Amino acid sequence: MPVTVAVDAMGGDHGPSVTLPAALRFLEANPDARLIAVGPEAPLKAALAKLRSPAKARLAIHPATEVVEMHEPPADALRRKKDSSMRVAINLVKDGTAQACVSAGNTGALMAISRFVLKTLPGVDRPAIASQLPTKKGVVTVLDLGANVNCTPEQLVQFAVMGTALVAAVDGIERPTVGLLNIGEEDIKGNDVVKETGERLRNAGLNFYGNVEGDDIYMGTTDVVVCDGFVGNVMLKTSEGLAQMLYEFLKTEFTRNPLSRLAAMLAYPVLMAFKRRIDPRLYNGATLVGLRGVVVKSHGGADALAFQNALAKAHAEAVSGVLERIAQRMAAMPAIGSAATAPTSKPTAVLPDA
């Protein structure tokens, strides 16, 4: 049975000018998939008519009359825009019309609406944002990246369980290694929450490596790295800023004088290979794990290639049965899902395009 992905065609900084071309490219590369583009019907049909693709027949349009703005308060989007392209796309997952949803829109609104409409899986207190980052050895899955700034040890263990299920399903690693992000490898280091989380992870039946530090993330020390959303988001944005700074440094040095420009010409193939290897567009798409449906958040400024990769990620998760994997692993560890110990503060999405 073909997997259908609902697309918030109006989300992000560019809307249909990116989402529709990306959708067609994705369909061309995945002949067994179908997409539903959600948004104002007439504008979407007009935009689609200008595009040429043999895969058009597998891209349907579903009407929605409202759009969630990028900086709109999540509560307003949830309460007042019940016919937004984002909410309608998520509703299509809830009613089974689609098996996954992708949006480049407001992160906070996407999390709030997804949690309200789809609810969480049994044993999951809060959904987390998980994404892959490049490493020396391949990729690492890190969570949480911004959905929950305050977490209990129980919730961090839940993140570890969900992360291992995600990696096992999509990457085919049956027992992924798990690292707990900390300020040192020793068990005595870290705050009380991290110390208690480490104790629980050692007895959780997971392939727990132990504490890892920031440099371990890009060394590829473990397959999964767990942290709260505050730490994860700071880590992610610091990494993005460092990568951009290094790129600007290289650009400046290679254009400094005629000799350096000649060196740049000679080094061009190596520089392009390096750029392709760390291209963030290849890793675009963060999964909202823990929901009763597959929801993937694309970066708000994504171009067509980046958004296509977010679609591919959602499709792969639906095909590989991520939800069933997470549900099975959570059911096997009923003691870790204690909602009663959750802090009273509400989860807060802190990604910058929220």
CSV table of N, CA, C and O in Angstrom, one decimal, residues 40-119:
chain,number,residue,atom,x,y,z
A,40,PRO,N,-4.6,27.0,0.4
A,40,PRO,CA,-5.7,27.6,-0.4
A,40,PRO,C,-5.7,26.9,-1.8
A,40,PRO,O,-4.7,26.9,-2.5
A,41,GLU,N,-6.9,26.4,-2.2
A,41,GLU,CA,-7.0,25.6,-3.3
A,41,GLU,C,-6.6,26.3,-4.6
A,41,GLU,O,-5.8,25.8,-5.4
A,42,ALA,N,-7.2,27.5,-4.9
A,42,ALA,CA,-6.9,28.1,-6.2
A,42,ALA,C,-5.5,28.5,-6.4
A,42,ALA,O,-4.9,28.2,-7.4
A,43,PRO,N,-4.8,29.2,-5.4
A,43,PRO,CA,-3.4,29.5,-5.6
A,43,PRO,C,-2.5,28.3,-5.7
A,43,PRO,O,-1.5,28.3,-6.5
A,44,LEU,N,-2.8,27.2,-5.0
A,44,LEU,CA,-2.0,26.0,-5.2
A,44,LEU,C,-2.1,25.4,-6.6
A,44,LEU,O,-1.2,24.9,-7.2
A,45,LYS,N,-3.4,25.3,-7.0
A,45,LYS,CA,-3.6,24.8,-8.4
A,45,LYS,C,-2.9,25.6,-9.4
A,45,LYS,O,-2.3,25.1,-10.4
A,46,ALA,N,-2.9,26.9,-9.3
A,46,ALA,CA,-2.3,27.8,-10.2
A,46,ALA,C,-0.8,27.6,-10.2
A,46,ALA,O,-0.1,27.6,-11.3
A,47,ALA,N,-0.2,27.5,-9.0
A,47,ALA,CA,1.3,27.3,-8.9
A,47,ALA,C,1.7,25.9,-9.4
A,47,ALA,O,2.7,25.8,-10.1
A,48,LEU,N,0.9,24.9,-9.2
A,48,LEU,CA,1.2,23.6,-9.7
A,48,LEU,C,1.1,23.5,-11.2
A,48,LEU,O,1.8,22.8,-11.8
A,49,ALA,N,0.2,24.3,-11.8
A,49,ALA,CA,0.0,24.2,-13.3
A,49,ALA,C,1.2,24.7,-14.0
A,49,ALA,O,1.5,24.4,-15.1
A,50,LYS,N,2.0,25.5,-13.3
A,50,LYS,CA,3.3,26.1,-13.9
A,50,LYS,C,4.4,25.1,-13.9
A,50,LYS,O,5.5,25.4,-14.5
A,51,LEU,N,4.3,24.0,-13.1
A,51,LEU,CA,5.4,23.1,-12.9
A,51,LEU,C,5.2,21.9,-13.8
A,51,LEU,O,4.0,21.4,-14.0
A,52,ARG,N,6.2,21.3,-14.3
A,52,ARG,CA,6.2,20.1,-15.2
A,52,ARG,C,6.8,19.0,-14.4
A,52,ARG,O,7.9,19.1,-13.9
A,53,SER,N,6.1,17.9,-14.4
A,53,SER,CA,6.6,16.7,-13.8
A,53,SER,C,5.7,15.5,-14.1
A,53,SER,O,4.5,15.6,-14.1
A,54,PRO,N,6.3,14.3,-14.4
A,54,PRO,CA,5.5,13.1,-14.7
A,54,PRO,C,4.8,12.6,-13.4
A,54,PRO,O,4.0,11.7,-13.5
A,55,ALA,N,5.2,13.1,-12.2
A,55,ALA,CA,4.6,12.7,-11.0
A,55,ALA,C,3.4,13.5,-10.5
A,55,ALA,O,2.9,13.2,-9.4
A,56,LYS,N,2.9,14.4,-11.3
A,56,LYS,CA,1.8,15.3,-10.9
A,56,LYS,C,0.6,14.5,-10.5
A,56,LYS,O,-0.1,15.0,-9.6
A,57,ALA,N,0.3,13.4,-11.1
A,57,ALA,CA,-0.9,12.6,-10.8
A,57,ALA,C,-0.9,12.1,-9.4
A,57,ALA,O,-2.0,11.8,-8.8
A,58,ARG,N,0.3,12.0,-8.7
A,58,ARG,CA,0.3,11.5,-7.4
A,58,ARG,C,0.4,12.6,-6.3
A,58,ARG,O,0.7,12.4,-5.2
A,59,LEU,N,0.2,13.9,-6.8
A,59,LEU,CA,0.1,15.0,-5.9
A,59,LEU,C,-1.3,15.6,-5.9
A,59,LEU,O,-1.7,16.2,-6.8
A,60,ALA,N,-2.0,15.4,-4.8
A,60,ALA,CA,-3.3,15.9,-4.7
A,60,ALA,C,-3.3,17.2,-3.9
A,60,ALA,O,-2.3,17.5,-3.1
A,61,ILE,N,-4.4,18.0,-4.0
A,61,ILE,CA,-4.5,19.3,-3.3
A,61,ILE,C,-5.7,19.2,-2.4
A,61,ILE,O,-6.8,18.8,-2.8
A,62,HIS,N,-5.5,19.5,-1.1
A,62,HIS,CA,-6.5,19.5,-0.1
A,62,HIS,C,-6.7,21.0,0.4
A,62,HIS,O,-5.8,21.6,0.8
A,63,PRO,N,-7.9,21.5,0.3
A,63,PRO,CA,-8.1,22.9,0.7
A,63,PRO,C,-8.0,23.2,2.2
A,63,PRO,O,-8.4,22.4,3.0
A,64,ALA,N,-7.5,24.4,2.4
A,64,ALA,CA,-7.4,25.0,3.8
A,64,ALA,C,-7.4,26.5,3.6
A,64,ALA,O,-6.8,27.0,2.7
A,65,THR,N,-8.2,27.2,4.4
A,65,THR,CA,-8.4,28.6,4.2
A,65,THR,C,-7.5,29.5,5.0
A,65,THR,O,-7.5,30.7,4.7
A,66,GLU,N,-6.7,29.0,5.9
A,66,GLU,CA,-5.9,29.8,6.8
A,66,GLU,C,-4.5,29.4,6.8
A,66,GLU,O,-4.2,28.2,6.4
A,67,VAL,N,-3.6,30.3,7.2
A,67,VAL,CA,-2.1,30.0,7.3
A,67,VAL,C,-1.6,30.4,8.6
A,67,VAL,O,-1.9,31.5,9.1
A,68,VAL,N,-0.8,29.6,9.3
A,68,VAL,CA,-0.1,29.9,10.5
A,68,VAL,C,1.1,30.7,10.2
A,68,VAL,O,2.0,30.2,9.5
A,69,GLU,N,1.2,31.9,10.7
A,69,GLU,CA,2.4,32.8,10.4
A,69,GLU,C,3.6,32.3,11.2
A,69,GLU,O,3.4,31.7,12.3
A,70,MET,N,4.8,32.6,10.8
A,70,MET,CA,6.0,32.1,11.4
A,70,MET,C,6.2,32.5,12.8
A,70,MET,O,6.7,31.8,13.6
A,71,HIS,N,5.8,33.7,13.1
A,71,HIS,CA,6.0,34.2,14.5
A,71,HIS,C,4.7,34.4,15.3
A,71,HIS,O,4.6,35.1,16.2
A,72,GLU,N,3.7,33.7,14.8
A,72,GLU,CA,2.4,33.7,15.5
A,72,GLU,C,2.4,32.9,16.8
A,72,GLU,O,3.0,31.8,16.9
A,73,PRO,N,1.9,33.4,17.9
A,73,PRO,CA,1.9,32.6,19.2
A,73,PRO,C,1.2,31.3,19.0
A,73,PRO,O,0.2,31.2,18.4
A,74,PRO,N,1.9,30.2,19.4
A,74,PRO,CA,1.3,28.8,19.3
A,74,PRO,C,-0.1,28.7,19.8
A,74,PRO,O,-1.0,28.0,19.2
A,75,ALA,N,-0.4,29.4,20.9
A,75,ALA,CA,-1.8,29.3,21.5
A,75,ALA,C,-2.8,29.9,20.5
A,75,ALA,O,-3.9,29.3,20.4
A,76,ASP,N,-2.4,31.0,19.9
A,76,ASP,CA,-3.4,31.6,18.9
A,76,ASP,C,-3.6,30.7,17.7
A,76,ASP,O,-4.7,30.5,17.2
A,77,ALA,N,-2.5,30.1,17.2
A,77,ALA,CA,-2.6,29.1,16.1
A,77,ALA,C,-3.5,27.9,16.4
A,77,ALA,O,-4.3,27.5,15.6
A,78,LEU,N,-3.4,27.5,17.6
A,78,LEU,CA,-4.1,26.3,18.1
A,78,LEU,C,-5.6,26.6,18.3
A,78,LEU,O,-6.5,25.9,17.8
A,79,ARG,N,-5.9,27.8,18.9
A,79,ARG,CA,-7.3,28.1,19.2
A,79,ARG,C,-8.1,28.8,18.1
A,79,ARG,O,-9.3,28.5,17.9
A,80,ARG,N,-7.4,29.6,17.3
A,80,ARG,CA,-8.1,30.5,16.4
A,80,ARG,C,-8.1,30.0,14.9
A,80,ARG,O,-8.9,30.4,14.1
A,81,LYS,N,-7.1,29.2,14.6
A,81,LYS,CA,-6.9,28.8,13.2
A,81,LYS,C,-7.1,27.3,13.0
A,81,LYS,O,-6.2,26.6,12.7
A,82,LYS,N,-8.4,26.9,13.1
A,82,LYS,CA,-8.7,25.5,13.0
A,82,LYS,C,-8.7,25.0,11.6
A,82,LYS,O,-8.8,23.8,11.3
A,83,ASP,N,-8.7,25.9,10.6
A,83,ASP,CA,-8.6,25.5,9.2
A,83,ASP,C,-7.3,26.0,8.5
A,83,ASP,O,-7.3,26.2,7.4
A,84,SER,N,-6.3,26.0,9.4
A,84,SER,CA,-5.0,26.4,8.8
A,84,SER,C,-4.4,25.2,8.0
A,84,SER,O,-4.8,24.0,8.3
A,85,SER,N,-3.5,25.5,7.1
A,85,SER,CA,-2.9,24.4,6.3
A,85,SER,C,-2.1,23.4,7.2
A,85,SER,O,-2.1,22.2,7.0
A,86,MET,N,-1.6,24.0,8.3
A,86,MET,CA,-0.8,23.1,9.2
A,86,MET,C,-1.8,22.1,9.9
A,86,MET,O,-1.5,20.9,10.0
A,87,ARG,N,-2.8,22.7,10.5
A,87,ARG,CA,-3.8,21.8,11.3
A,87,ARG,C,-4.5,20.9,10.4
A,87,ARG,O,-4.7,19.7,10.8
A,88,VAL,N,-4.9,21.3,9.2
A,88,VAL,CA,-5.6,20.4,8.3
A,88,VAL,C,-4.7,19.2,7.9
A,88,VAL,O,-5.1,18.0,7.8
A,89,ALA,N,-3.4,19.5,7.7
A,89,ALA,CA,-2.4,18.5,7.3
A,89,ALA,C,-2.3,17.5,8.4
A,89,ALA,O,-2.2,16.2,8.2
A,90,ILE,N,-2.2,17.9,9.7
A,90,ILE,CA,-2.1,17.0,10.8
A,90,ILE,C,-3.4,16.3,11.0
A,90,ILE,O,-3.4,15.1,11.3
A,91,ASN,N,-4.6,16.9,10.7
A,91,ASN,CA,-5.8,16.2,10.8
A,91,ASN,C,-5.9,15.0,9.8
A,91,ASN,O,-6.5,14.0,10.1
A,92,LEU,N,-5.2,15.2,8.7
A,92,LEU,CA,-5.2,14.1,7.7
A,92,LEU,C,-4.5,12.9,8.2
A,92,LEU,O,-4.8,11.7,7.8
A,93,VAL,N,-3.5,13.1,9.1
A,93,VAL,CA,-2.8,12.0,9.7
A,93,VAL,C,-3.7,11.3,10.7
A,93,VAL,O,-3.7,10.1,10.8
A,94,LYS,N,-4.3,12.2,11.5
A,94,LYS,CA,-5.2,11.6,12.5
A,94,LYS,C,-6.3,10.7,12.0
A,94,LYS,O,-6.6,9.6,12.5
A,95,ASP,N,-6.9,11.1,10.8
A,95,ASP,CA,-8.0,10.3,10.3
A,95,ASP,C,-7.6,9.2,9.4
A,95,ASP,O,-8.4,8.5,8.8
A,96,GLY,N,-6.2,9.1,9.2
A,96,GLY,CA,-5.7,8.0,8.4
A,96,GLY,C,-5.6,8.2,7.0
A,96,GLY,O,-5.1,7.3,6.2
A,97,THR,N,-6.0,9.4,6.5
A,97,THR,CA,-5.8,9.7,5.1
A,97,THR,C,-4.4,9.7,4.7
A,97,THR,O,-4.0,9.3,3.6
A,98,ALA,N,-3.5,10.3,5.6
A,98,ALA,CA,-2.1,10.3,5.4
A,98,ALA,C,-1.4,9.6,6.5
A,98,ALA,O,-1.9,9.5,7.6
A,99,GLN,N,-0.2,9.1,6.3
A,99,GLN,CA,0.6,8.3,7.3
A,99,GLN,C,1.7,9.2,7.9
A,99,GLN,O,2.4,8.8,8.8
A,100,ALA,N,1.8,10.4,7.4
A,100,ALA,CA,2.9,11.3,7.9
A,100,ALA,C,2.5,12.7,7.5
A,100,ALA,O,1.8,13.0,6.5
A,101,CYS,N,3.1,13.7,8.2
A,101,CYS,CA,2.9,15.1,7.9
A,101,CYS,C,4.3,15.8,7.9
A,101,CYS,O,5.1,15.5,8.8
A,102,VAL,N,4.5,16.8,7.0
A,102,VAL,CA,5.7,17.6,7.0
A,102,VAL,C,5.3,19.1,6.9
A,102,VAL,O,4.4,19.4,6.1
A,103,SER,N,5.9,19.9,7.7
A,103,SER,CA,5.7,21.3,7.7
A,103,SER,C,7.0,22.1,7.9
A,103,SER,O,7.8,21.6,8.8
A,104,ALA,N,7.1,23.2,7.3
A,104,ALA,CA,8.3,24.1,7.5
A,104,ALA,C,7.8,25.3,8.3
A,104,ALA,O,8.6,26.3,8.4
A,105,GLY,N,6.6,25.2,8.8
A,105,GLY,CA,6.0,26.4,9.5
A,105,GLY,C,6.5,26.5,11.0
A,105,GLY,O,7.5,25.9,11.4
A,106,ASN,N,5.8,27.4,11.7
A,106,ASN,CA,6.1,27.7,13.0
A,106,ASN,C,6.2,26.5,13.9
A,106,ASN,O,5.3,25.7,14.1
A,107,THR,N,7.4,26.4,14.5
A,107,THR,CA,7.8,25.2,15.3
A,107,THR,C,6.9,25.0,16.5
A,107,THR,O,6.4,23.9,16.8
A,108,GLY,N,6.7,26.1,17.3
A,108,GLY,CA,5.9,26.0,18.5
A,108,GLY,C,4.4,25.6,18.1
A,108,GLY,O,3.8,24.8,18.8
A,109,ALA,N,3.9,26.2,17.1
A,109,ALA,CA,2.5,25.9,16.7
A,109,ALA,C,2.4,24.5,16.2
A,109,ALA,O,1.4,23.8,16.5
A,110,LEU,N,3.4,24.0,15.4
A,110,LEU,CA,3.4,22.6,15.0
A,110,LEU,C,3.4,21.6,16.1
A,110,LEU,O,2.6,20.7,16.1
A,111,MET,N,4.2,21.9,17.1
A,111,MET,CA,4.2,21.0,18.3
A,111,MET,C,2.9,21.1,19.1
A,111,MET,O,2.4,20.0,19.4
A,112,ALA,N,2.4,22.3,19.3
A,112,ALA,CA,1.2,22.4,20.0
A,112,ALA,C,0.0,21.8,19.3
A,112,ALA,O,-0.8,21.0,20.0
A,113,ILE,N,-0.1,22.0,18.0
A,113,ILE,CA,-1.3,21.4,17.3
A,113,ILE,C,-1.1,19.9,17.2
A,113,ILE,O,-2.1,19.2,17.3
A,114,SER,N,0.1,19.4,16.9
A,114,SER,CA,0.3,18.0,16.8
A,114,SER,C,0.0,17.3,18.1
A,114,SER,O,-0.7,16.2,18.1
A,115,ARG,N,0.4,17.9,19.2
A,115,ARG,CA,0.2,17.2,20.5
A,115,ARG,C,-1.3,17.2,20.8
A,115,ARG,O,-1.9,16.3,21.3
A,116,PHE,N,-2.0,18.3,20.5
A,116,PHE,CA,-3.5,18.4,20.7
A,116,PHE,C,-4.3,17.5,19.9
A,116,PHE,O,-5.2,16.8,20.3
A,117,VAL,N,-3.9,17.4,18.6
A,117,VAL,CA,-4.7,16.6,17.6
A,117,VAL,C,-4.4,15.1,17.7
A,117,VAL,O,-5.3,14.3,17.8
A,118,LEU,N,-3.1,14.8,17.7
A,118,LEU,CA,-2.7,13.4,17.7
A,118,LEU,C,-2.5,12.7,19.0
A,118,LEU,O,-2.6,11.5,19.1
A,119,LYS,N,-2.2,13.5,20.1
A,119,LYS,CA,-2.0,13.0,21.4
A,119,LYS,C,-0.6,12.2,21.4
A,119,LYS,O,0.0,12.0,20.4
